[in-house]
Each structure stands twice: as C-alpha cells, then as structure tokens.
Coordinates of C-alpha atoms and ligand atoms in Angstrom, one line a residue:
M1 CA -26.5 3.4 19.7
G2 CA -23.3 5.7 19.7
T3 CA -21.9 6.3 15.9
L4 CA -18.2 4.9 15.1
Y5 CA -16.1 8.1 13.9
I6 CA -12.3 6.8 11.8
V7 CA -10.9 9.4 11.7
P8 CA -7.3 10.4 10.0
T9 CA -4.4 12.3 12.5
P10 CA -1.8 14.1 10.2
I11 CA 1.7 12.0 9.0
G12 CA 3.7 14.9 10.1
N13 CA 2.2 17.4 9.4
L14 CA -0.2 18.7 12.3
E15 CA -2.1 20.9 9.7
D16 CA -3.0 18.2 8.2
I17 CA -6.0 17.6 10.1
T18 CA -9.9 18.3 8.6
L19 CA -12.4 20.3 10.3
R20 CA -14.6 18.4 10.8
A21 CA -11.9 15.7 12.4
L22 CA -11.2 18.1 14.9
R23 CA -14.9 19.0 15.5
I24 CA -15.6 14.8 15.9
L25 CA -12.5 15.0 18.2
K26 CA -14.0 17.9 20.4
S27 CA -17.8 16.1 20.7
V28 CA -17.3 12.5 20.8
M29 CA -17.6 11.0 24.5
L30 CA -14.6 9.0 23.9
I31 CA -11.4 8.5 21.9
A32 CA -9.6 5.4 21.1
A33 CA -6.0 6.2 20.3
E34 CA -3.2 3.8 19.0
D35 CA -0.7 5.5 21.4
T36 CA -2.4 7.8 24.3
R37 CA 0.8 10.2 25.0
T38 CA 1.8 10.5 20.5
S39 CA -2.0 11.5 20.2
G40 CA -2.3 13.8 23.4
V41 CA 0.5 15.9 21.7
L42 CA -2.0 16.7 18.6
L43 CA -5.0 16.6 21.1
K44 CA -3.0 19.4 23.3
H45 CA -2.1 21.5 19.8
Y46 CA -5.9 21.4 18.8
E47 CA -7.7 21.9 22.3
I48 CA -9.4 18.7 22.8
E49 CA -9.7 17.3 25.8
T50 CA -11.8 14.3 25.0
P51 CA -10.7 11.4 27.5
L52 CA -8.5 8.7 25.8
T53 CA -8.1 5.5 26.6
S54 CA -5.4 3.2 23.9
Y55 CA -6.5 0.6 21.3
H56 CA -3.1 -0.7 20.3
E57 CA -2.1 -3.9 18.0
H58 CA -1.6 -5.7 21.3
N59 CA -4.8 -4.9 23.1
K60 CA -7.1 -4.9 20.7
H61 CA -8.8 -8.0 21.6
S62 CA -9.3 -7.0 25.4
K63 CA -10.1 -3.9 25.0
L64 CA -12.9 -4.9 23.0
D65 CA -15.7 -4.9 25.0
E66 CA -15.3 -1.9 26.7
L67 CA -14.9 -0.1 23.1
L68 CA -18.3 -1.7 22.2
E69 CA -19.7 -0.8 25.9
A70 CA -18.7 2.5 25.3
L71 CA -20.4 2.7 22.0
E72 CA -24.1 1.7 23.8
I73 CA -23.6 5.1 25.6
G74 CA -22.0 7.4 23.2
D75 CA -20.3 8.2 20.6
V76 CA -16.8 7.0 19.6
A77 CA -13.8 8.2 17.5
L78 CA -11.0 6.0 16.8
I79 CA -7.2 7.0 16.0
S80 CA -4.3 5.6 15.0
D81 CA -0.5 7.4 15.8
A82 CA -0.5 9.1 12.1
G83 CA -2.8 8.6 9.2
T84 CA -5.7 6.7 8.7
P85 CA -6.5 4.2 11.4
G86 CA -7.3 0.1 10.0
I87 CA -4.9 1.1 7.1
S88 CA -1.3 -0.8 8.3
D89 CA -3.0 0.3 11.9
P90 CA -5.3 -1.1 14.2
G91 CA -9.3 -1.0 13.4
Y92 CA -10.2 -3.5 11.1
E93 CA -11.6 -5.8 14.2
L94 CA -13.1 -2.8 16.0
V95 CA -14.8 -1.4 12.6
C96 CA -16.2 -5.1 12.3
A97 CA -17.4 -5.6 15.9
A98 CA -19.4 -2.4 15.9
I99 CA -20.7 -3.3 12.8
A100 CA -22.2 -6.3 13.9
Q101 CA -23.6 -5.1 17.2
G102 CA -25.5 -2.8 14.9
H103 CA -23.6 0.7 15.3
R104 CA -23.1 3.3 12.5
I105 CA -19.6 3.6 11.2
E106 CA -18.3 6.6 9.9
P107 CA -15.3 7.4 8.4
L108 CA -13.4 10.2 7.6
P109 CA -11.2 11.4 4.7
G110 CA -7.7 12.5 5.4
A111 CA -4.4 11.7 5.4
N112 CA -3.0 8.6 4.7
A113 CA 1.1 7.8 3.5
A114 CA 0.6 5.4 0.7
L115 CA -1.7 7.7 -1.2
V116 CA 0.1 10.9 -1.0
A117 CA 3.1 8.7 -2.0
L118 CA 1.3 7.3 -4.9
V119 CA 0.1 10.9 -5.7
G120 CA 3.1 12.3 -5.7
S121 CA 5.5 9.5 -7.3
G122 CA 4.6 9.7 -10.9
L123 CA 4.0 6.6 -11.5
P124 CA 0.5 5.7 -12.8
T125 CA -2.3 6.4 -10.3
D126 CA -5.1 4.6 -12.0
S127 CA -5.2 1.2 -11.0
F128 CA -2.5 0.2 -8.1
I129 CA -2.4 -1.8 -5.3
Y130 CA -1.7 -1.7 -1.7
L131 CA 0.8 -4.2 -0.1
G132 CA 1.5 -2.8 3.4
F133 CA 4.6 -3.6 5.1
L134 CA 6.9 -5.6 3.2
P135 CA 7.8 -8.7 4.7
K136 CA 10.9 -8.4 6.8
K137 CA 12.3 -11.6 5.9
A138 CA 14.1 -11.5 2.6
S139 CA 13.1 -14.9 1.6
A140 CA 9.1 -14.2 2.2
R141 CA 10.3 -10.6 0.3
R142 CA 11.2 -12.6 -2.9
Q143 CA 7.9 -14.4 -2.7
L144 CA 6.2 -11.9 -2.9
L145 CA 7.8 -9.9 -5.3
Q146 CA 7.7 -12.9 -7.5
S147 CA 4.2 -13.4 -7.1
L148 CA 4.1 -9.7 -8.1
Q149 CA 6.1 -9.9 -11.3
G150 CA 3.6 -9.8 -14.1
E151 CA 1.2 -7.3 -12.3
R152 CA 0.4 -4.1 -14.5
R153 CA -0.8 -1.7 -11.6
T154 CA 1.4 0.4 -9.7
L155 CA 2.3 -1.1 -6.3
V156 CA 2.6 1.2 -2.7
A157 CA 4.1 -0.5 0.4
Y158 CA 5.4 0.9 3.5
E159 CA 9.0 -0.4 4.2
S160 CA 12.0 1.0 7.0
P161 CA 14.4 2.7 6.3
N162 CA 17.0 0.2 7.2
R163 CA 15.6 -2.5 4.7
L164 CA 15.0 0.0 2.2
C165 CA 18.6 -0.5 0.1
D166 CA 17.7 -4.6 0.8
T167 CA 14.0 -4.0 -0.6
L168 CA 15.7 -2.1 -3.8
D169 CA 17.9 -4.9 -4.3
D170 CA 15.6 -7.0 -4.6
I171 CA 13.0 -5.3 -6.6
Q172 CA 16.1 -5.4 -9.1
A173 CA 16.9 -9.0 -8.7
V174 CA 13.1 -10.3 -8.9
L175 CA 11.5 -6.9 -11.2
G176 CA 13.6 -6.1 -13.2
Q177 CA 14.5 -2.2 -13.5
R178 CA 11.3 -1.3 -13.0
A179 CA 10.7 2.9 -12.1
V180 CA 10.4 3.0 -8.6
C181 CA 9.7 5.9 -6.3
V182 CA 10.5 6.2 -2.5
A183 CA 8.7 9.2 -0.5
R184 CA 10.2 9.6 2.2
E185 CA 9.2 12.1 5.4
L186 CA 6.1 13.6 3.7
T187 CA 4.1 16.3 5.0
K188 CA 7.8 17.1 7.0
L189 CA 10.4 19.5 6.8
Y190 CA 12.7 16.7 5.1
E191 CA 10.2 15.5 2.6
E192 CA 11.8 13.9 -0.4
F193 CA 10.9 11.9 -3.5
Q194 CA 13.2 9.7 -5.4
R195 CA 12.5 9.0 -8.8
G196 CA 14.1 6.5 -11.2
D197 CA 15.2 3.5 -12.2
V198 CA 16.0 1.0 -9.0
K199 CA 19.4 1.3 -10.2
T200 CA 19.7 5.0 -9.8
V201 CA 17.7 4.9 -6.7
L202 CA 19.5 2.2 -5.0
A203 CA 22.8 3.4 -5.5
H204 CA 21.5 6.8 -4.0
Y205 CA 20.4 5.6 -1.0
R206 CA 23.7 3.3 -0.5
D207 CA 25.6 6.4 -0.7
N208 CA 23.3 8.3 1.3
P209 CA 21.3 6.3 4.0
P210 CA 17.9 6.7 4.7
K211 CA 16.6 7.9 7.7
G212 CA 12.8 8.6 8.9
E213 CA 9.5 7.2 7.3
I214 CA 9.5 6.0 3.8
T215 CA 6.7 4.9 1.0
L216 CA 7.6 2.8 -1.3
V217 CA 6.0 2.9 -4.8
I218 CA 6.9 0.2 -7.7
G219 CA 5.9 0.5 -11.2
G220 CA 3.9 -2.1 -12.9
A221 CA 5.2 -4.3 -15.2
P222 CA 5.8 -3.2 -18.7
E223 CA 3.2 -4.0 -21.3
P224 CA 4.5 -7.0 -23.2
A225 CA 6.1 -6.1 -26.6
I226 CA 3.9 -7.2 -29.0
W227 CA 5.1 -9.8 -31.6
D228 CA 4.9 -9.4 -35.8
E229 CA 3.4 -12.0 -37.8
A230 CA 7.0 -13.6 -38.8
Q231 CA 7.8 -13.9 -34.7
V232 CA 4.3 -15.8 -34.3
R233 CA 5.0 -17.9 -37.3
A234 CA 8.3 -19.1 -36.6
A235 CA 7.7 -19.6 -32.4
L236 CA 4.3 -21.7 -34.0
Q237 CA 6.9 -24.2 -36.3
Q238 CA 9.5 -24.6 -33.1
R239 CA 6.7 -25.7 -30.9
L240 CA 4.8 -27.6 -33.5
N241 CA 8.2 -29.8 -35.0
A242 CA 9.1 -30.4 -31.3
G243 CA 5.8 -32.3 -31.3
E244 CA 3.6 -29.8 -29.8
G245 CA -0.3 -30.2 -30.2
L246 CA -1.4 -26.6 -32.3
S247 CA -4.0 -25.6 -29.2
Q248 CA -1.5 -26.2 -26.7
A249 CA 1.5 -24.3 -28.0
A250 CA -1.0 -21.6 -29.8
K251 CA -1.8 -20.6 -26.0
A252 CA 1.8 -20.6 -24.9
I253 CA 3.0 -18.5 -27.8
A254 CA -0.3 -16.1 -27.0
A255 CA 0.6 -15.6 -23.5
E256 CA 4.0 -14.1 -24.9
S257 CA 3.6 -12.3 -28.3
G258 CA 0.9 -9.9 -27.1
W259 CA -1.6 -12.3 -29.7
K260 CA -4.7 -13.5 -29.3
K261 CA -4.9 -17.8 -29.1
K262 CA -7.5 -17.7 -31.7
A263 CA -5.9 -15.7 -34.0
V264 CA -1.8 -17.8 -33.2
Y265 CA -4.5 -20.8 -33.6
N266 CA -5.3 -19.9 -36.7
L267 CA -2.0 -18.9 -38.1
G268 CA -1.2 -22.4 -36.4
L269 CA -3.8 -23.7 -38.9
E270 CA -2.4 -22.1 -42.2
Q271 CA 1.0 -23.9 -41.4
S272 CA -0.1 -27.1 -40.5
Ligands
SAM1 N1 -2.1 4.3 8.7 C1 -0.8 4.9 8.2 C2 -1.8 6.2 7.2 O1 -2.3 6.2 6.7 O2 -0.7 5.9 6.2 C3 0.0 4.3 8.5 C4 0.5 3.6 9.7 S1 1.7 2.6 9.8 C5 2.2 1.9 11.0 C6 3.1 3.4 9.2 C7 4.5 3.5 8.1 O3 4.0 4.3 7.3 C8 5.5 3.9 8.3 O4 6.4 2.9 8.3 C9 5.9 4.4 6.7 O5 6.6 3.4 6.3 C10 4.1 4.7 6.2 N2 4.6 6.5 6.6 C11 4.1 7.2 7.4 N3 3.8 8.1 7.9 C12 5.1 8.6 6.6 C13 5.4 9.7 5.7 N4 5.3 10.8 6.7 N5 6.2 10.0 5.0 C14 6.4 8.4 4.5 N6 5.9 7.5 5.2 C15 5.1 7.5 5.9

C-alpha cells in the first residue's frame, strides 16, 4: 500500500518549498502534476528526475484508476501548478478515492496564497472564511456577497485582475465601506499589498489597472452598535403601538440593537 503525499509548491518564489517536500518529490515513484510542463521547470531547478504524469481539472476522473493502481505499487506525490493541491486546485477527488482504498495520506504544510494574503493583510486572522474563486457572473457574485452581509469573519477570495474593479464595486454596493486588502503577486518581484477602505482601493486600481495574480481579503461585518435603553424603549413603543406582539417585537429589536431578547422583553413588560 503506497502513500499519497500532498505536496505544496511555491506560489512565485522558487525558494518557498520545504526540505521535506524536495525529499519526498525525489523519493516517490510517481509525481501527479496539474501541468507537467509548469512543474517540469520547478523539478528541473531542483534536479528532481522522478517520473511525472498529468492530473488536472479535465482528466481528474479518468486518471483516478491509473493513480490508484500506482499507489498499489508505490508512493505518489500530488502537486499543482502553484501552492497547495486541493485548494482551488485538483486534489480533492484523488484524496477521497485514495482514502476509500485504504491508502495513507500525508499532506505537507507549505505555500498557499490565501493564507499568505490573510496574514499580510492586517485584517483579523483569528477567524476567517475561504471563498475560493468568486463567481465570474456579476449577478452570482452579488448574490454571494449578499449572503455574507452579516458575516463577522474575514473573507478571503481569489480573483482575476480583469474582474478586480467590478468585484470591488460590488463589495462597495453590497457590503458597504469595508476594509479590504488586495494582495497581488505574492512572493514575487512586484509583490504588492493595497490596504484601505473599498472606495480608496477601488480608486487606486481604476487608475492603475492590475496585472498578475490576486488574492482579495475583505474585513468582516462590523459589530452592531449597542443601543442605549432609551432607544430600545422607543423602538418597543413603536412596534407595540403598531400592534406587534411583545415576543415578536423583542426578537426583532434584539437582532438590531445588540440587546438580548429576554432583556428587551422584560423592558416591554414594564412598558405595557
Ligand atoms: N492552490 C493554490 C494555493 O494554494 O494558493 C491556489 C490555486 S488557484 C488555481 C490560483 C489563484 O490563487 C490565482 O488566480 C490567484 O487568485 C491566487 N494566487 C496564486 N498565486 C498568487 C500570488 N502569488 N499572489 C496572489 N494571489 C495568488
């Protein structure tokens, strides 16, 4: 029974590969690569002569049997064009199939654009959501953003340079003046972080159309301001006067005010 190694490769700077990754790539029987020509450059640089086979978006199902057969004989390493396989790159299906066949999976830590962008963004890193590539169609993109309007966690997404301004425009329209960070060409010669509110960053890229690879980090929804007692009482009065039941009114006000529903309800009991 062979082991399937999931091996991250650099996202730009060829030095960003671990000693362990190089050792594994040299010692396995076969490397499954998203694009054998792209990976050939990296492997040549590190004088790795392990046989390569292709495993990409369009053959990921037809190639499964071949790779599972290879795993019966020896160890296989999976690499993508850049970064961590399985993260907006092929890998998931192979990992599932290999697990189902009882193979050992050994994922190696390493380069990943989303994490590098997040930790350099200056936006909260304690909790975040990885969105992968944002939808290309404006309507689907806006719909996704709408579903995230109340989300407090930092959002991380991959975006193409051609759509960046449209996407920033959508963020402004749907999420409001959020803090964002555009991380461009990470680890490369022209690495750039543009940090600021959406309006400022959008204006920058309207004047300087971006090129290269982009990861977008978006600050989460701000904590709602907590109302004072007079505001809660006024809102209660308004809803009760309009004929709303106390329980329903308390629930609605709690959602807006930052108060607990029970506390709003108790104020309502005093008022009625
Ligand atoms: N598996 C990869 C990873 O772990 O980062 C991601 C692969 S995905 C097909 C490629 C996208 O990742 C690019 O279109 C871009 O949005 C982002 N990306 C990759 N390299 C980047 C870099 N050097 N700087 C900024 N974003 C990058």
